[in-house]
Amino acid sequence: MTADTVVAGRPSPGVGTAKKKDKKESGLLRYLVVRFLLIIPTIFILVTMVFILMRTTGDPITAALGGRLSADQLAERVAAAGYDRPLFVQYLEYLGNIIRGDFGTTISDNRAVSQVLLTYGAATLELAFYALIVAFIVGIPLGMIAAYYRDKGQDASLRVMAILFYATPVFFAGLLMKLIFSVWLGWLPTNGRASTRSDLLLQALPDKVGIYVIDALRLGNPQVIGDVLVHAILPAITLGLLTAGIFLRLVRANVIGTLSLDYVESARSRGVSEFRLVRKHAYRPALIPIITVIGLQIALLLGGAVLTETTFEWKGLGFQLVQYLQARDFVAVQGIVILLAIIVAITNFVVDIIAALIDPRVRY
Amino acid sequence: MIDVIKPGDDDAVVRIKDLTVSFATDAGAVKAVDGVSLEVRRGEVLAIVGESGSGKTVTAKTILGLLPDTATAQGAIILTSKDRGSSTDVITLSKRQLRKVRGSDVAMVFQEPSSALNPVYTVGWQIIEGLNAHGHYSRREARAKAIDILGRVGIPDPEARIDYYPHQFSGGQKQRIIIAMALVLDPGLIVADEPTTALDVTVQAEILDLLRACRDEFGTAIVLITHNMGVVADLADRVAVMYQGKLIEQADAVTLFTHPTQDYTKRLLAAVPHVGQSALKTVDRAQNRPADWDDVAPLVVADELRIEYPGRLGRPGFVAVDGISFSIRPGEVLGLVGESGSGKTTTGRAIAGLTRVTGGSLNVLGMEMRGVRERQFKKIRSQIGFVFQDPGTSFNPLLTIAECVAEPLVVHGRAHDRSAARSRVDELLEAVQLPKAYGDRFPHELSGGQRQRASLARSLALDPKLLIADEPTSALDVSVQAKVLELFSELQAQFGFAALFISHDLAVVDILADKIAVLWKGKLVEEGTGAEVLGAPQHPYTQRLLASLPVPNPELQATRRAALHVLQAQDAALALDA
Amino acid sequence: MARTIGNRKLSLWDRLPLISHFRQSVGWQRGMLTGGLVITGIFLVTAALAPWLAPFGFAQLRDANGLFGSQVPPNSKHIWGTTVGGYDVFSRVIWGTQTAVSVIVVAVLLSIFAGVLLGLVSGYFGGWLDRIMVVVADAIYAFPSLLLAIVMSIVISGGQSSLWGGILAAAISITVVFIPQYFRVIRAETVRMKSEAFVESAKVIGASNARIMFRHVLRNSMRTLPLIFTLNASEAILTLAGLGFLGFGIEPTAAAEWGYDLNKALSDVTSGIWWTSLFPGAAIVFVVLGITLVGESLNELGDPRLRGRKSVEAASGAMTETSVIQTVTAPAHSGDPAIEIDGNQGWSDR
């Protein structure tokens, strides 16, 4: 290195003055606002769709109590609940109620739907959270390993494994694991979120959150904490592996895709190691589409949660949903389905924001 | 370590001996490089020229061991470090050894500066990563080195810019940063693969200056891969010509341009368009026009034409064309020249009804295009032909060439179906010098030049009054380009259509156009005959554009370069005054 | 080069999906594709030959020797045992293939037609209608598909039904879930295609919208369909099984359905009865695995970045000819990958 002056050409015209930066930051803000506003039509469409679908079969009271009451009694109850009014009026009223957080009252057990949602929502949230942890721990590193060894034996076996995870219905995976670990080996409990004793202790806790592990920690009883965690192992792995299979496939395809890009070749030409190319150069840009797709997997995760909860009698929204479906209690079903839709819409929003924050092209 | 360095070869940075590279493809094994031997001396720029498929890029990538897994290389590439302390045969190196050589002994500069930088890391991070791959630096040391090198390649305010992300720089600046990444480890050799192809001609001149400085001030040897003979004349000390994987001629730059020995090299040089080569023809054409030609109503009249693309979500739109006026008379060829973003393609698309006119007036064959409806314009479409830039994508891949060429005939009811149109299709194929049998082939079975001929045939099928050609030759190799331009010129004389010929290359436009219009940032800065615009440009932008265009003659190019530097100094002085 | 103009027949054969893919595949990729094809083949053959393969009917509870009995462990007569309801497990697994195939065929056919048409029209014309359809499709797409299928099956059949009623209900429920997927894919392809030069050139020529859509856009956007088809077929089986497992599927007397059998096996597991759940569950895994392997391989092989290639012997292969100077007489070759070796955008980018 000899010369320490500017070696050539005129300096290029400047960019990135303070003013310009401000403008770009407001760009991010605008993106956030627009993306947030997009949630509203999504939820609106889903609420409308669910409402219309549920009502094409008739009013909820006839559906639930049809065979059990006489025609007169039925008509009386229908009129009392306002289900004899025009559908459109009922729809507007339902919309208004939802905005105020009132999802109606269940027909089969006469509880406020919003209360049902709060109680069982916590359980589903807990399960989904555990499952996501399993999915991240298993799916993402294995996906990167598969990409690193692409087309070799390791890659092929990891991919077949991922497809197996995906191809196994969660309830079958759950049944198998119950059979092996609970029935044959007797290591883990078969059903539920906690043993009866722990359950009683937790229920007695004042202002409980509903997320058992948090409640157990607050209770401070190590036995209860252990009991709660042990009960979560099988459901979390069952649901987590399904999602892990999808993550693995996603990470692998995206990392391989970015590995063939020019900037990876450019880094390679500077002597950067192959491992670092995967770990740094390919992974982070690949993360942006991965995160977006992960958002869409939340829907799958919740669908899987319904099946997992039924398999393990994990008393969450999914388990409850099936109970209400069998009782033909459509007020409750409608409430649960709409809540799940809102959760999915909001998660997708959060996921898009995270993706935007990772990508400097959006950030600046 | 290899101890084959003979005395007298001491000066070689890299010696390639009998290199052969094969690839596995879906169609079987294919040889890309066939027995090439080359050497590059210290502080020397060796240009490897050739057309697509000549194996020049593969040769260059082999020097860094950057071939994909599907490739197999044979022969020897002996690379010597800058301090002459070590030399190695790249082909025999293990992955780990290769990594040590890459970056420190040989670095690479890529064609597309925008895709060669990782978008999610700052440029400083990427420069420092290269440093850390080859040595141990403290954070502060590494950062200081990175700032230093950014400043030296001409990035202003490097202390702040080091923390910028790639998308915050312009294309030319990105290429400077990539060169900085190559220089920071002080390699003895830089392989530059088409380093200016993706850049506008004015930016190209700056990057060529920077590469020259790499050689002169850092003592770095450069292997320059390019298809552009003007770039070769500007920068290269020695030139190697490749054809079909073989090295066919090697000489110092002046000798090669003045006394080429091989037929291929001669034809290649002859095919390069240069400014002023068709001045006589234009005068001839002008003289042969009928006396009342000036009074004939123009086919296209643009008056303060303005085209704005709507912005998304309430953001202001982008003005692509900003109040330009021009006209095209029957049988006249207007050449529209400009760099990327000048609005030249948008103008062409507006005439063809592909882009909405948002302001001013544009009259095409008697139809006002502002607020025109597709239904009204459809009748006029039969009188307009359009040739697209990329012949590879402008044909439906599932239809044969004959079906594609017959399409306008069927659509406009001149033929009931394809078979009825076949005789006309054969005529058209003949007119563009394609064998009739090619009509039964699928587009992917034709070469780029052949496809562009077929594209011309399709655009002429309805005997249009007006032809719009949007960069019809920029995706083609130079010798193919020469043939297509010649054909275009012949067809124009034969069919007498008026044409709007859009190109970024002044020399290409000069060959065909009666009049040349220069666009710059959506505005028309200069218009006139070729002699006027290219002979005595008035607008400073045209002057700079013309001066930046390298010519395929090393000695002439040296004087032109000096003139350009004078112009640039003037610009800089003006910028300071302002 | 191998692909010459003379053997057009071969090239048409080569262009067929699956066959062309198989020819391109190498190494592990070929292994996975072969495995998938074999499993899918077994599945289809079993469905076709179910009446001959199954020893008993799917709803058969007794034969000449009386009732089969409930939860009988595997033995020589009932090789996979009997269920809690007294059905023969092996027979029901075999008959289940027929149900699965029927649902796949109906569901995928319905959704392909609706989804492709909507996607094509929406993507081609754009505008407000397109935006609304995109928001609706995205909303449905983001919704847990199983829940949607449950709601649909209640709407269609009240939850329980006969053989064809049940198959149709399941298929339509799955269709509603899939339409947005086809819509998204075809729409994206159409939007991409719309800006391609060959569509613009058709527009410049003055071709009508219908002609451009069906002659130019549709045929070119169909190439992704085999991939979505396989992926959706496996998803259809999983959704059907999920519906059955939750009790919204097909009655056991109407048809054999694996998800229903697993539902009934749920309580067996706690008492250590494994045969009632293992076999129908394994059948689902086996079939979904096979179809997904095919789909995954198609995906990999269709994407040049993901496709693997054999390495070659050193210095082998013919030299490619370049189209320099003698343009007209040069052999046709531009579609060959070798030409793009020199291009910097990646030689495998066909």
Coordinates of N, CA, C and O in Angstrom, one line a residue, chain C residues 143-233:
Chain C
F143 N -55.8 -19.1 7.6 CA -56.7 -19.7 8.6 C -56.4 -21.2 8.8 O -56.0 -21.9 7.8
P144 N -56.4 -21.7 10.0 CA -56.1 -23.1 10.2 C -57.0 -24.0 9.3 O -58.2 -23.9 9.4
S145 N -56.4 -24.7 8.4 CA -57.2 -25.4 7.4 C -58.1 -26.4 7.9 O -59.2 -26.6 7.5
L146 N -57.6 -27.1 9.0 CA -58.4 -28.1 9.6 C -59.7 -27.6 10.1 O -60.8 -28.1 9.9
L147 N -59.6 -26.4 10.8 CA -60.8 -25.8 11.3 C -61.8 -25.4 10.2 O -63.0 -25.7 10.3
L148 N -61.3 -24.9 9.1 CA -62.1 -24.5 8.0 C -62.8 -25.8 7.5 O -64.0 -25.8 7.2
A149 N -62.0 -26.9 7.3 CA -62.6 -28.1 6.8 C -63.7 -28.6 7.8 O -64.7 -29.1 7.3
I150 N -63.5 -28.5 9.1 CA -64.5 -28.9 10.0 C -65.8 -28.1 9.8 O -66.9 -28.7 9.7
V151 N -65.6 -26.8 9.8 CA -66.8 -25.9 9.6 C -67.5 -26.3 8.3 O -68.7 -26.4 8.2
M152 N -66.7 -26.5 7.2 CA -67.3 -26.8 5.9 C -68.1 -28.2 6.0 O -69.2 -28.3 5.5
S153 N -67.5 -29.1 6.7 CA -68.1 -30.4 6.7 C -69.4 -30.4 7.5 O -70.4 -31.1 7.2
I154 N -69.5 -29.5 8.5 CA -70.8 -29.3 9.2 C -71.8 -28.7 8.3 O -72.9 -29.1 8.2
V155 N -71.3 -27.7 7.6 CA -72.3 -27.0 6.7 C -72.8 -28.0 5.6 O -74.0 -28.0 5.3
I156 N -71.9 -28.8 5.1 CA -72.3 -29.6 3.9 C -73.2 -30.8 4.4 O -74.2 -31.1 3.8
S157 N -72.7 -31.5 5.4 CA -73.4 -32.7 5.7 C -73.9 -32.8 7.2 O -74.3 -33.8 7.6
G158 N -73.7 -31.7 7.9 CA -74.1 -31.8 9.3 C -73.1 -32.7 10.1 O -73.4 -33.1 11.2
G159 N -72.0 -33.1 9.5 CA -70.9 -33.8 10.2 C -70.8 -35.2 9.9 O -69.7 -35.8 9.9
Q160 N -71.9 -35.9 9.6 CA -71.9 -37.4 9.4 C -72.6 -37.7 8.1 O -73.6 -37.0 7.8
S161 N -72.1 -38.7 7.4 CA -72.9 -39.0 6.2 C -72.5 -40.3 5.6 O -71.6 -41.1 6.0
S162 N -73.2 -40.6 4.4 CA -73.0 -41.8 3.7 C -71.7 -41.8 2.9 O -70.9 -40.9 3.0
L163 N -71.5 -42.9 2.1 CA -70.2 -43.0 1.4 C -70.0 -41.8 0.5 O -69.0 -41.1 0.7
W164 N -70.8 -41.6 -0.5 CA -70.5 -40.6 -1.5 C -70.7 -39.2 -0.9 O -70.0 -38.3 -1.1
G165 N -71.8 -39.1 0.0 CA -72.0 -37.9 0.7 C -70.8 -37.5 1.5 O -70.3 -36.4 1.5
G166 N -70.3 -38.5 2.2 CA -69.1 -38.3 3.1 C -67.9 -37.9 2.3 O -67.2 -37.0 2.6
I167 N -67.6 -38.7 1.2 CA -66.5 -38.4 0.4 C -66.6 -37.0 -0.2 O -65.6 -36.2 -0.2
L168 N -67.8 -36.7 -0.7 CA -68.0 -35.4 -1.3 C -67.8 -34.3 -0.3 O -67.2 -33.3 -0.5
A169 N -68.4 -34.5 0.9 CA -68.3 -33.5 2.0 C -66.8 -33.3 2.3 O -66.4 -32.1 2.4
A170 N -66.1 -34.4 2.5 CA -64.7 -34.2 2.9 C -63.9 -33.5 1.7 O -63.1 -32.6 1.9
A171 N -64.2 -34.0 0.5 CA -63.5 -33.4 -0.7 C -63.8 -31.9 -0.8 O -62.9 -31.1 -1.0
I172 N -65.1 -31.5 -0.6 CA -65.4 -30.1 -0.8 C -64.8 -29.3 0.3 O -64.2 -28.2 0.1
S173 N -64.8 -29.9 1.5 CA -64.2 -29.1 2.7 C -62.7 -28.9 2.3 O -62.2 -27.8 2.6
I174 N -62.0 -29.9 1.8 CA -60.6 -29.8 1.5 C -60.4 -28.8 0.3 O -59.5 -28.0 0.3
T175 N -61.4 -28.9 -0.6 CA -61.3 -28.0 -1.8 C -61.3 -26.5 -1.4 O -60.5 -25.7 -1.8
V176 N -62.2 -26.2 -0.4 CA -62.2 -24.8 0.0 C -60.9 -24.4 0.6 O -60.5 -23.2 0.4
V177 N -60.2 -25.3 1.3 CA -58.9 -25.0 1.8 C -57.9 -24.8 0.7 O -57.0 -24.0 0.8
F178 N -58.0 -25.6 -0.3 CA -57.0 -25.6 -1.4 C -57.1 -24.5 -2.4 O -56.1 -24.1 -3.0
I179 N -58.4 -24.1 -2.7 CA -58.6 -23.1 -3.7 C -57.6 -21.9 -3.6 O -57.0 -21.5 -4.5
P180 N -57.5 -21.3 -2.3 CA -56.6 -20.2 -2.2 C -55.2 -20.5 -2.6 O -54.5 -19.7 -3.1
Q181 N -54.8 -21.8 -2.3 CA -53.4 -22.1 -2.7 C -53.2 -22.1 -4.2 O -52.2 -21.5 -4.7
Y182 N -54.1 -22.8 -4.9 CA -54.0 -22.8 -6.4 C -54.1 -21.3 -6.9 O -53.4 -20.9 -7.8
F183 N -55.0 -20.6 -6.3 CA -55.2 -19.2 -6.7 C -53.9 -18.4 -6.5 O -53.5 -17.8 -7.5
R184 N -53.3 -18.6 -5.4 CA -52.1 -17.8 -5.1 C -51.0 -18.2 -6.1 O -50.3 -17.3 -6.7
V185 N -50.8 -19.5 -6.3 CA -49.7 -19.9 -7.2 C -49.9 -19.4 -8.6 O -49.1 -18.8 -9.3
I186 N -51.1 -19.7 -9.1 CA -51.4 -19.4 -10.5 C -51.5 -17.9 -10.7 O -51.0 -17.3 -11.7
R187 N -52.0 -17.2 -9.7 CA -52.0 -15.7 -9.8 C -50.6 -15.2 -9.9 O -50.2 -14.3 -10.7
A188 N -49.7 -15.7 -9.0 CA -48.3 -15.2 -9.0 C -47.7 -15.4 -10.3 O -47.0 -14.6 -10.9
E189 N -47.9 -16.7 -10.9 CA -47.3 -17.0 -12.2 C -47.8 -16.1 -13.2 O -47.1 -15.6 -14.1
T190 N -49.1 -15.8 -13.2 CA -49.8 -15.0 -14.2 C -49.2 -13.5 -14.1 O -48.9 -13.0 -15.2
V191 N -49.1 -13.0 -12.9 CA -48.6 -11.7 -12.8 C -47.1 -11.6 -13.3 O -46.7 -10.7 -14.0
R192 N -46.3 -12.6 -13.0 CA -45.0 -12.7 -13.4 C -44.9 -12.8 -15.0 O -44.2 -12.0 -15.6
M193 N -45.8 -13.6 -15.5 CA -45.9 -13.9 -16.9 C -46.3 -12.6 -17.7 O -45.9 -12.4 -18.8
K194 N -47.2 -11.8 -17.0 CA -47.8 -10.7 -17.7 C -46.7 -9.7 -18.1 O -46.8 -9.0 -19.1
S195 N -45.6 -9.6 -17.3 CA -44.6 -8.7 -17.6 C -43.5 -9.3 -18.5 O -42.6 -8.6 -18.8
E196 N -43.7 -10.6 -18.8 CA -42.7 -11.2 -19.7 C -42.9 -10.7 -21.1 O -44.0 -10.3 -21.5
A197 N -41.7 -10.7 -21.8 CA -41.7 -10.1 -23.1 C -42.7 -10.8 -24.1 O -43.3 -10.1 -24.9
F198 N -42.8 -12.1 -23.9 CA -43.7 -12.7 -25.0 C -45.2 -12.4 -24.8 O -45.9 -12.4 -25.8
V199 N -45.6 -12.1 -23.5 CA -47.0 -11.7 -23.3 C -47.1 -10.2 -23.8 O -48.1 -9.9 -24.5
E200 N -46.1 -9.4 -23.6 CA -46.2 -8.0 -24.1 C -46.2 -8.0 -25.6 O -46.9 -7.2 -26.2
S201 N -45.4 -8.9 -26.2 CA -45.4 -8.9 -27.6 C -46.7 -9.4 -28.2 O -47.1 -8.9 -29.2
A202 N -47.4 -10.3 -27.5 CA -48.8 -10.6 -27.9 C -49.7 -9.4 -27.8 O -50.5 -9.2 -28.7
K203 N -49.5 -8.6 -26.8 CA -50.3 -7.5 -26.6 C -50.0 -6.4 -27.7 O -51.0 -5.8 -28.2
V204 N -48.8 -6.3 -28.0 CA -48.4 -5.3 -29.0 C -49.0 -5.7 -30.4 O -49.4 -4.9 -31.2
I205 N -49.0 -7.0 -30.6 CA -49.6 -7.5 -31.9 C -51.1 -7.2 -31.9 O -51.7 -7.0 -33.0
G206 N -51.7 -7.1 -30.8 CA -53.2 -6.7 -30.7 C -54.0 -7.9 -30.4 O -55.2 -7.9 -30.7
A207 N -53.5 -9.0 -29.8 CA -54.2 -10.2 -29.5 C -55.2 -9.8 -28.4 O -55.0 -9.0 -27.5
S208 N -56.4 -10.5 -28.4 CA -57.4 -10.2 -27.4 C -57.0 -10.8 -26.1 O -56.1 -11.6 -26.0
N209 N -57.7 -10.3 -25.0 CA -57.3 -10.7 -23.7 C -57.5 -12.2 -23.5 O -56.6 -12.9 -22.9
A210 N -58.6 -12.7 -24.0 CA -58.9 -14.2 -23.9 C -57.8 -14.9 -24.6 O -57.3 -15.9 -24.0
R211 N -57.3 -14.5 -25.8 CA -56.3 -15.2 -26.5 C -55.0 -15.2 -25.7 O -54.3 -16.2 -25.6
I212 N -54.7 -14.0 -25.2 CA -53.4 -13.9 -24.4 C -53.5 -14.8 -23.2 O -52.6 -15.6 -22.9
M213 N -54.6 -14.8 -22.5 CA -54.7 -15.6 -21.2 C -54.6 -17.1 -21.5 O -53.9 -17.7 -20.8
F214 N -55.4 -17.5 -22.5 CA -55.4 -19.0 -22.6 C -54.3 -19.5 -23.5 O -53.8 -20.6 -23.3
R215 N -53.9 -18.8 -24.6 CA -52.9 -19.3 -25.5 C -51.5 -19.1 -24.9 O -50.6 -19.9 -25.1
H216 N -51.3 -17.9 -24.3 CA -49.9 -17.6 -23.9 C -49.7 -17.8 -22.4 O -48.7 -18.4 -22.0
V217 N -50.6 -17.3 -21.6 CA -50.3 -17.3 -20.1 C -50.6 -18.7 -19.5 O -49.8 -19.3 -18.8
L218 N -51.8 -19.2 -19.7 CA -52.3 -20.4 -19.0 C -51.3 -21.5 -19.2 O -50.8 -22.2 -18.3
R219 N -51.0 -21.8 -20.5 CA -50.2 -23.0 -20.8 C -48.8 -22.9 -20.2 O -48.2 -23.9 -19.8
N220 N -48.3 -21.6 -20.1 CA -47.0 -21.5 -19.5 C -47.0 -21.6 -18.0 O -46.0 -21.8 -17.4
S221 N -48.2 -21.2 -17.4 CA -48.2 -21.3 -15.9 C -48.6 -22.6 -15.4 O -48.6 -22.8 -14.2
M222 N -48.9 -23.6 -16.3 CA -49.3 -24.9 -15.8 C -48.1 -25.7 -15.3 O -48.3 -26.8 -14.6
R223 N -46.9 -25.3 -15.5 CA -45.8 -26.2 -15.2 C -45.6 -26.4 -13.7 O -45.0 -27.4 -13.3
T224 N -46.2 -25.5 -12.9 CA -46.0 -25.7 -11.5 C -47.1 -26.7 -10.9 O -47.0 -27.1 -9.8
L225 N -48.1 -27.0 -11.8 CA -49.2 -27.8 -11.2 C -48.9 -29.2 -10.7 O -49.4 -29.6 -9.7
P226 N -48.0 -29.9 -11.4 CA -47.7 -31.2 -10.9 C -47.2 -31.2 -9.5 O -47.5 -32.0 -8.6
L227 N -46.4 -30.2 -9.2 CA -45.8 -30.0 -7.9 C -46.9 -29.7 -6.8 O -47.0 -30.4 -5.8
I228 N -47.8 -28.7 -7.1 CA -48.9 -28.4 -6.1 C -49.8 -29.6 -6.0 O -50.3 -29.9 -4.9
F229 N -50.0 -30.3 -7.1 CA -50.9 -31.5 -7.1 C -50.4 -32.5 -6.1 O -51.2 -32.9 -5.2
T230 N -49.1 -32.9 -6.2 CA -48.6 -33.9 -5.2 C -48.7 -33.4 -3.8 O -49.1 -34.1 -2.9
L231 N -48.3 -32.1 -3.6 CA -48.2 -31.6 -2.2 C -49.7 -31.6 -1.7 O -49.9 -31.9 -0.5
N232 N -50.6 -31.2 -2.5 CA -52.0 -31.1 -2.0 C -52.6 -32.5 -1.8 O -53.4 -32.6 -0.9
A233 N -52.2 -33.4 -2.6 CA -52.7 -34.8 -2.5 C -52.4 -35.3 -1.1 O -53.2 -35.9 -0.4

